[in-house]
mmCIF file of C-alpha atoms in Angstrom:
data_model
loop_
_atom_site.group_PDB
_atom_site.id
_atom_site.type_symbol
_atom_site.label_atom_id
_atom_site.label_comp_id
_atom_site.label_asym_id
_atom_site.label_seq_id
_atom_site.Cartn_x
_atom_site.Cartn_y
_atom_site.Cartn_z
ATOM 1 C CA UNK A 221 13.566 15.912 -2.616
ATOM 2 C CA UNK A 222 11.533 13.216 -2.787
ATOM 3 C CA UNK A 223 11.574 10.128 -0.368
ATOM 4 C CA UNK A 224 12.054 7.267 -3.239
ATOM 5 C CA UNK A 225 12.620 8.724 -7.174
ATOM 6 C CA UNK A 226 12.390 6.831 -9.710
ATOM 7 C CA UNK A 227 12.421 7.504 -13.831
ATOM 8 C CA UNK A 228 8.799 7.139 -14.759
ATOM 9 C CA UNK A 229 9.396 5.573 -18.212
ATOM 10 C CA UNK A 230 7.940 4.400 -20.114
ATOM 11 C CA UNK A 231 11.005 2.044 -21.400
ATOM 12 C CA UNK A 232 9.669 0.264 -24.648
ATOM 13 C CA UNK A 233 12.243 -2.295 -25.466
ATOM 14 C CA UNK A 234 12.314 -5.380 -27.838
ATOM 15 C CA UNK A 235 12.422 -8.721 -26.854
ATOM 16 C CA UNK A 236 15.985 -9.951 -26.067
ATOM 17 C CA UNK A 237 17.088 -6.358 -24.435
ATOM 18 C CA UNK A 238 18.909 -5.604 -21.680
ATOM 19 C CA UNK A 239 17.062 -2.832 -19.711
ATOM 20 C CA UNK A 240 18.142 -0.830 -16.608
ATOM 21 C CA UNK A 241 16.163 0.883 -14.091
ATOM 22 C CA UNK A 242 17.756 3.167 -11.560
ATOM 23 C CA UNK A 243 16.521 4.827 -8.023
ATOM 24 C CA UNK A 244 17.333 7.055 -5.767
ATOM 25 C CA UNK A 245 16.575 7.188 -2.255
ATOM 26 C CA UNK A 246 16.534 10.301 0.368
ATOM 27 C CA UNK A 247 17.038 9.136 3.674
ATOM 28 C CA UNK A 248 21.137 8.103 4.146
ATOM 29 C CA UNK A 249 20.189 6.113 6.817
ATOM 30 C CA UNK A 250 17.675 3.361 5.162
ATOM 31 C CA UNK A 251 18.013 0.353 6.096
ATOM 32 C CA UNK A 252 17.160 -1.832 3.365
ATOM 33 C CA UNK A 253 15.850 -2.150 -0.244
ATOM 34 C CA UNK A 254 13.979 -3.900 -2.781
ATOM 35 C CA UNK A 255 12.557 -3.944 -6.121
ATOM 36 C CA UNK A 256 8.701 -4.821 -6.466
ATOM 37 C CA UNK A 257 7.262 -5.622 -9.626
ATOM 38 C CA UNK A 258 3.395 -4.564 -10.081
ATOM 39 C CA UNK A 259 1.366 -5.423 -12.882
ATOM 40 C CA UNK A 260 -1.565 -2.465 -13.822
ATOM 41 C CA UNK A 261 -3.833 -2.906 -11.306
ATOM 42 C CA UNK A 262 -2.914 -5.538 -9.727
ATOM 43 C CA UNK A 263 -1.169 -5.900 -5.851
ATOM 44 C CA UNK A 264 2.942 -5.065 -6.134
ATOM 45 C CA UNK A 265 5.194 -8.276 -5.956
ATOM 46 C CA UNK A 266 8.740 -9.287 -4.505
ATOM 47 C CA UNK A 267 11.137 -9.218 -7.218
ATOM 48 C CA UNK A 268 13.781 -9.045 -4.897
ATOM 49 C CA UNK A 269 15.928 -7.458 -2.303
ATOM 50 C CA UNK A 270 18.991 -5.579 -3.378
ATOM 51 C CA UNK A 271 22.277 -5.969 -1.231
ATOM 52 C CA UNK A 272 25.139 -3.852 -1.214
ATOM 53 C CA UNK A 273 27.291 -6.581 -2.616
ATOM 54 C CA UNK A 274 24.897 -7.136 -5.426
ATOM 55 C CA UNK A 275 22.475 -9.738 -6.338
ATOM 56 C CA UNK A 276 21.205 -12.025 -8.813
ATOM 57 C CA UNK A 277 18.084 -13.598 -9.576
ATOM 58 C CA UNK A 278 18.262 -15.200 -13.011
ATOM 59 C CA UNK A 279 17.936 -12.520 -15.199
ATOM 60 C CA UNK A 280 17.846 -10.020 -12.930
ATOM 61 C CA UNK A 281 20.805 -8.212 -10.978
ATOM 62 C CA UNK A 282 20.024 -5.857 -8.269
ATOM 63 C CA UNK A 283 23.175 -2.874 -6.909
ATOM 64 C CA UNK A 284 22.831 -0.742 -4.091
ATOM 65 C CA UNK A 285 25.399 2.332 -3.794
ATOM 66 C CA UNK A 286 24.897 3.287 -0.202
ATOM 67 C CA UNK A 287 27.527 6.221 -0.837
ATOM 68 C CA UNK A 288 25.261 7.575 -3.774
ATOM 69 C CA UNK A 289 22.089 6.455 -2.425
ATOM 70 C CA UNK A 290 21.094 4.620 -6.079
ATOM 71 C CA UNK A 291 19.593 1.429 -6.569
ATOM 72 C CA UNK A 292 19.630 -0.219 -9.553
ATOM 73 C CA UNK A 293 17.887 -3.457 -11.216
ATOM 74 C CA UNK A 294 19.148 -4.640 -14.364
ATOM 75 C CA UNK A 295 17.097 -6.976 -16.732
ATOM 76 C CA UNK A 296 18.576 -9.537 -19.216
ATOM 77 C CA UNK A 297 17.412 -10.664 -22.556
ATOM 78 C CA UNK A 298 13.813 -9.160 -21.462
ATOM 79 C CA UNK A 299 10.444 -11.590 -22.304
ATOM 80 C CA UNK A 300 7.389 -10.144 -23.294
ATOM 81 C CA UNK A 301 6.278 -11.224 -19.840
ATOM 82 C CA UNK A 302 8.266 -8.663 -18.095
ATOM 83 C CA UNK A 303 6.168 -6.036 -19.178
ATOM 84 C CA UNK A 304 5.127 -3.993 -15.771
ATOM 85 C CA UNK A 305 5.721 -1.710 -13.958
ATOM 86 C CA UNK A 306 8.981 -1.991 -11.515
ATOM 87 C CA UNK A 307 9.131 -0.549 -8.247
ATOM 88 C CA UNK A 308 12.020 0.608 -6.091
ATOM 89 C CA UNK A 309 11.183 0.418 -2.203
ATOM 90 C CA UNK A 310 12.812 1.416 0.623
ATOM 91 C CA UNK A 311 12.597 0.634 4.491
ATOM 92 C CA UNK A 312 13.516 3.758 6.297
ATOM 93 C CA UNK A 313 15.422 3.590 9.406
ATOM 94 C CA UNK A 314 12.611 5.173 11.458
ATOM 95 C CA UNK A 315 9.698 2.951 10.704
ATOM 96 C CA UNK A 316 10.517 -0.689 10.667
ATOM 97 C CA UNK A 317 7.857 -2.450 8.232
ATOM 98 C CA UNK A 318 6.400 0.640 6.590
ATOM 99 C CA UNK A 319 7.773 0.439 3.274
ATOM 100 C CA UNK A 320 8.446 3.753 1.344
ATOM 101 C CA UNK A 321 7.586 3.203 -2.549
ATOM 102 C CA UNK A 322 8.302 4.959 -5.493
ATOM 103 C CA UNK A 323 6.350 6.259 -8.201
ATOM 104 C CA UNK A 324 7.866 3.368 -10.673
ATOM 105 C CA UNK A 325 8.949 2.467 -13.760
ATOM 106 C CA UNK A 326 6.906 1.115 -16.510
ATOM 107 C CA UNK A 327 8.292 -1.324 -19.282
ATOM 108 C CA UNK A 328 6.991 -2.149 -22.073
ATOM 109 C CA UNK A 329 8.270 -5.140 -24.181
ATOM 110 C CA UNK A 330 7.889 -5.408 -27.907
ATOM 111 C CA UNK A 331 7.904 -8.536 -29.799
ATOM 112 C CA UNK B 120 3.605 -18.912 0.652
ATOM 113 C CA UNK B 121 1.381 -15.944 2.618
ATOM 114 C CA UNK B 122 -1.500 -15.376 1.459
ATOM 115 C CA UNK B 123 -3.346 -12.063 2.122
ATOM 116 C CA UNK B 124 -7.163 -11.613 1.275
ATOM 117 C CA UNK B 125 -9.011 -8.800 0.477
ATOM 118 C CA UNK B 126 -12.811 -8.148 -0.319
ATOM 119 C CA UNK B 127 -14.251 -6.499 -2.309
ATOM 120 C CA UNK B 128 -12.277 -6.227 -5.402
ATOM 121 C CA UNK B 129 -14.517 -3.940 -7.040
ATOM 122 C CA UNK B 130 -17.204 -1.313 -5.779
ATOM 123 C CA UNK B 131 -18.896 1.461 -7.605
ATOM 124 C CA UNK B 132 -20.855 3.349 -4.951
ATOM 125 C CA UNK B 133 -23.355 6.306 -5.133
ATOM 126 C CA UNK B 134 -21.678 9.654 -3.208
ATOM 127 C CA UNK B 135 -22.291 9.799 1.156
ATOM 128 C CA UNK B 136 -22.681 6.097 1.448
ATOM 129 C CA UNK B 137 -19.738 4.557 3.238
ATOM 130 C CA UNK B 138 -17.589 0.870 1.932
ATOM 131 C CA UNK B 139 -16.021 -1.395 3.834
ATOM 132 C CA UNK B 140 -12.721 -2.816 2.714
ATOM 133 C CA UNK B 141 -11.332 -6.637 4.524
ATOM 134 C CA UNK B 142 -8.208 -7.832 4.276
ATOM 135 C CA UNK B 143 -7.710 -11.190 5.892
ATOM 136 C CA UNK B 144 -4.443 -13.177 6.015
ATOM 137 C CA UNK B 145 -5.036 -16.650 5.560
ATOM 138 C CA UNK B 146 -2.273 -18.657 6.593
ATOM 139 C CA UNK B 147 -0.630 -17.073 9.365
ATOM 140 C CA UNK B 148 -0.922 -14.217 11.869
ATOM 141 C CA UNK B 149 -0.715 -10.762 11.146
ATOM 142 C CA UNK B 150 0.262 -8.449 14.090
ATOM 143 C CA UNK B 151 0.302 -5.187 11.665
ATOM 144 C CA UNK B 152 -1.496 -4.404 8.732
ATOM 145 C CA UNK B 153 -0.817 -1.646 6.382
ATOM 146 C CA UNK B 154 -3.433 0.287 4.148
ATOM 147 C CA UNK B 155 -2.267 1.904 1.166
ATOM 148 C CA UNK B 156 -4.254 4.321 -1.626
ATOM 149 C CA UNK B 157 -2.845 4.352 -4.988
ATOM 150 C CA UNK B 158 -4.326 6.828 -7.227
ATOM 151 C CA UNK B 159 -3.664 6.576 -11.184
ATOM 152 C CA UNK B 160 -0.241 6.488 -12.307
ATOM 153 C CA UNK B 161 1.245 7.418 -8.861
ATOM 154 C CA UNK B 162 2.831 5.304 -6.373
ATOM 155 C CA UNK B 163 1.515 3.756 -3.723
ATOM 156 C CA UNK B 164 0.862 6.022 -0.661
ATOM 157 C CA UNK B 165 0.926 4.832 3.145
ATOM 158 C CA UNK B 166 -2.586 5.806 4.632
ATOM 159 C CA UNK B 167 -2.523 4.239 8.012
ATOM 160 C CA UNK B 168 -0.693 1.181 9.973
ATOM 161 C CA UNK B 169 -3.243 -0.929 12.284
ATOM 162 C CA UNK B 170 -2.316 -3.037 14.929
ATOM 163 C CA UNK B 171 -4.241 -5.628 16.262
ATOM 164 C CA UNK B 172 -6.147 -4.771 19.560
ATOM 165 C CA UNK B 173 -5.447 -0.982 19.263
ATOM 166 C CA UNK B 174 -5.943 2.177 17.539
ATOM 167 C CA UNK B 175 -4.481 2.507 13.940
ATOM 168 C CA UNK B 176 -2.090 4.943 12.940
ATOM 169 C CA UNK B 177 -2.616 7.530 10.563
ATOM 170 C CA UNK B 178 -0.388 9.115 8.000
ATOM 171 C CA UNK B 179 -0.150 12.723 7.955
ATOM 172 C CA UNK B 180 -3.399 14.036 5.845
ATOM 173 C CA UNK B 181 -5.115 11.249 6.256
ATOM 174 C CA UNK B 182 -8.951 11.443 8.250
ATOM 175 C CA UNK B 183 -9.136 9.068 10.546
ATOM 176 C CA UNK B 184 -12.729 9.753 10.788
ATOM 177 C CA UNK B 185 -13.184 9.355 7.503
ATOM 178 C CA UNK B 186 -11.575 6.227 6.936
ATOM 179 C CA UNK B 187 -12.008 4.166 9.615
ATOM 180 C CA UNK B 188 -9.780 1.301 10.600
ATOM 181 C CA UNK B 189 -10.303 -2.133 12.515
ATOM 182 C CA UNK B 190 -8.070 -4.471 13.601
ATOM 183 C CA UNK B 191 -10.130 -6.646 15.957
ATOM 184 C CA UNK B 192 -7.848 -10.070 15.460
ATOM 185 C CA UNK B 193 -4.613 -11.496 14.381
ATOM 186 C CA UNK B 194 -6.264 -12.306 10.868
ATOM 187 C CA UNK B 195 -8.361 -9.257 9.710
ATOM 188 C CA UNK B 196 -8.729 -5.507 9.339
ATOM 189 C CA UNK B 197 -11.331 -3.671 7.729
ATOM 190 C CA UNK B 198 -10.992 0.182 6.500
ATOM 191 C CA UNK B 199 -14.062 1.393 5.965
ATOM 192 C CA UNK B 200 -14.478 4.923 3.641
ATOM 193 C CA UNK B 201 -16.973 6.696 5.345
ATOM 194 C CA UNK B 202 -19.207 9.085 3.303
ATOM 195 C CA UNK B 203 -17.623 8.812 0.347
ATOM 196 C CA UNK B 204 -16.992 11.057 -2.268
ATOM 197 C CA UNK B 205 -15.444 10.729 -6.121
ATOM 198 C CA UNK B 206 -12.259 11.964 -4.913
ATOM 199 C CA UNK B 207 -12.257 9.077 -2.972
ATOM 200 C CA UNK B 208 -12.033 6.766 -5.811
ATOM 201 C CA UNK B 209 -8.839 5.145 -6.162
ATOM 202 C CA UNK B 210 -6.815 2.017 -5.641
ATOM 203 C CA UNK B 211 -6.875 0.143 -2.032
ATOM 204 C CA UNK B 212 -4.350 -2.294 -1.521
ATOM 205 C CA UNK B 213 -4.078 -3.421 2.407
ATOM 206 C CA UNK B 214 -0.675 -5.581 3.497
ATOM 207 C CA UNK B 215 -0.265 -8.117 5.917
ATOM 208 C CA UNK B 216 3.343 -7.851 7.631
ATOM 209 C CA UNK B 217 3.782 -11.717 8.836
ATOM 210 C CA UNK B 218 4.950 -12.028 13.249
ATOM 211 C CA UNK B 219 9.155 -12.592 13.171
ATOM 212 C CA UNK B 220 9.544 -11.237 9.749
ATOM 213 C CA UNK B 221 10.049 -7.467 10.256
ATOM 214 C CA UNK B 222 10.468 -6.666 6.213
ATOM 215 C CA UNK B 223 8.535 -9.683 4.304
ATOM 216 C CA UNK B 224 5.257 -8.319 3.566
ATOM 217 C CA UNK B 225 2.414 -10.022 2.036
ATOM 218 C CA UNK B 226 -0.405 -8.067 -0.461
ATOM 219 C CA UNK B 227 -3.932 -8.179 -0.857
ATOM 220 C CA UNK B 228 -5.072 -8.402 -4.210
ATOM 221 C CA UNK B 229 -6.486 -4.807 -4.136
ATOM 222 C CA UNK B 230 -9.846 -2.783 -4.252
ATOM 223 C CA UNK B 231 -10.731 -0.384 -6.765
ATOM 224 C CA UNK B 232 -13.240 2.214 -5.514
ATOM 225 C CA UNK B 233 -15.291 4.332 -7.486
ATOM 226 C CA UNK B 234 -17.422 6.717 -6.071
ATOM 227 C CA UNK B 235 -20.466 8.433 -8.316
#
């Protein structure tokens, strides 16, 4: 099984949609989680950390399921800006700083 | 915020000659440095942590002969691709982790190598 999995996409969505990504991670004892959002070749960027009471960011809502090991971002009334590619990422117990990524999502939104 | 340099952003390069890759953080220190390779459509793969003043750490099926990694301060590494061949061409991207801030990571911009 791999480390981080992710559903490769691509999502092509209209403007306005509501779009969900989910993840799912390997190692039970991971100690904590974000999403990264990386535009084609281009460095990945801090969307945001995900919490196991769920978070918000504007638009977006993060969920971690410890007990299922899933991680989810959700996207609200997308813009044609938040085409990318989204990236789950995990910090394994055993390696403090060394991120584990996964393969990501792409998005595509459609005027 | 962090900022995290890196240089070159592009290099083409004949096959056997070797590139060298910096990645400088700018506004604060940097005790550990990450490389990572990200080949088309895949996610991005750990190749080796460096630590300033000592000998970087490689990821499993990575040569560290081949690629070659300096950490001489708190504000720069270089990984240099020794001898390099097309299936070394890929995406670089080095990150800068920030001293006190175990998780926050900064990212260079990136280097795409491609090797004739």
């Amino acid at each position: 099984r791999k480390e981080v999995e992710q559903d490769p996409g691509p999502f092509n969505v209209p403007e306005g949609a509501t779009v969900a990504f989910n993840c799912t991670y390997s190692n039970s004892a991971s100690q904590s989680f974000f999403w990264y959002r990386q535009d084609c070749r281009k460095e990945p960027k801090l969307l945001m950390s995900v919490y196991s009471s769920g978070n918000e960011d504007g638009r977006f809502t993060a969920q971690l399921n410890r007990a299922s090991q899933y991680i989810s971002l959700l996207i609200r009334d997308s813009k044609l800006s938040d085409s990318a590619t989204y990236l789950c990422v995990v910090n394994p117990e055993r390696s403090q700083g060394n991120l584990i990524f996964g393969k990501g999502t792409k998005l595509s939104v459609k005027p | 915020g962090a900022v995290v340099s890196q240089h070159p952003s592009w290099v083409i390069c004949k096959s056997g000659t070797s590139v060298k890759i910096e990645c400088r953080s700018l506004d604060f220190q940097a005790t550990t440095m990450f490389w990572y390779r990200q080949f088309p459509k895949q996610s991005l793969m750990l190749m080796a942590t460096s630590n300033e003043g000592s000998k970087a750490t490689y990821e499993q099926g990575v040569e560290k002969d081949k690629f070659l990694i300096n950490h001489a301060s708190l504000t720069l590494s270089t990984l240099t691709v020794t001898s390099a061949h097309p299936e070394d061409s890929s995406f670089y991207i080095c990150s800068a982790r920030e001293q006190g801030w175990d998780e926050k990571l900064f990212f260079g911009s990136g280097t795409q190598l491609s090797v004739l």
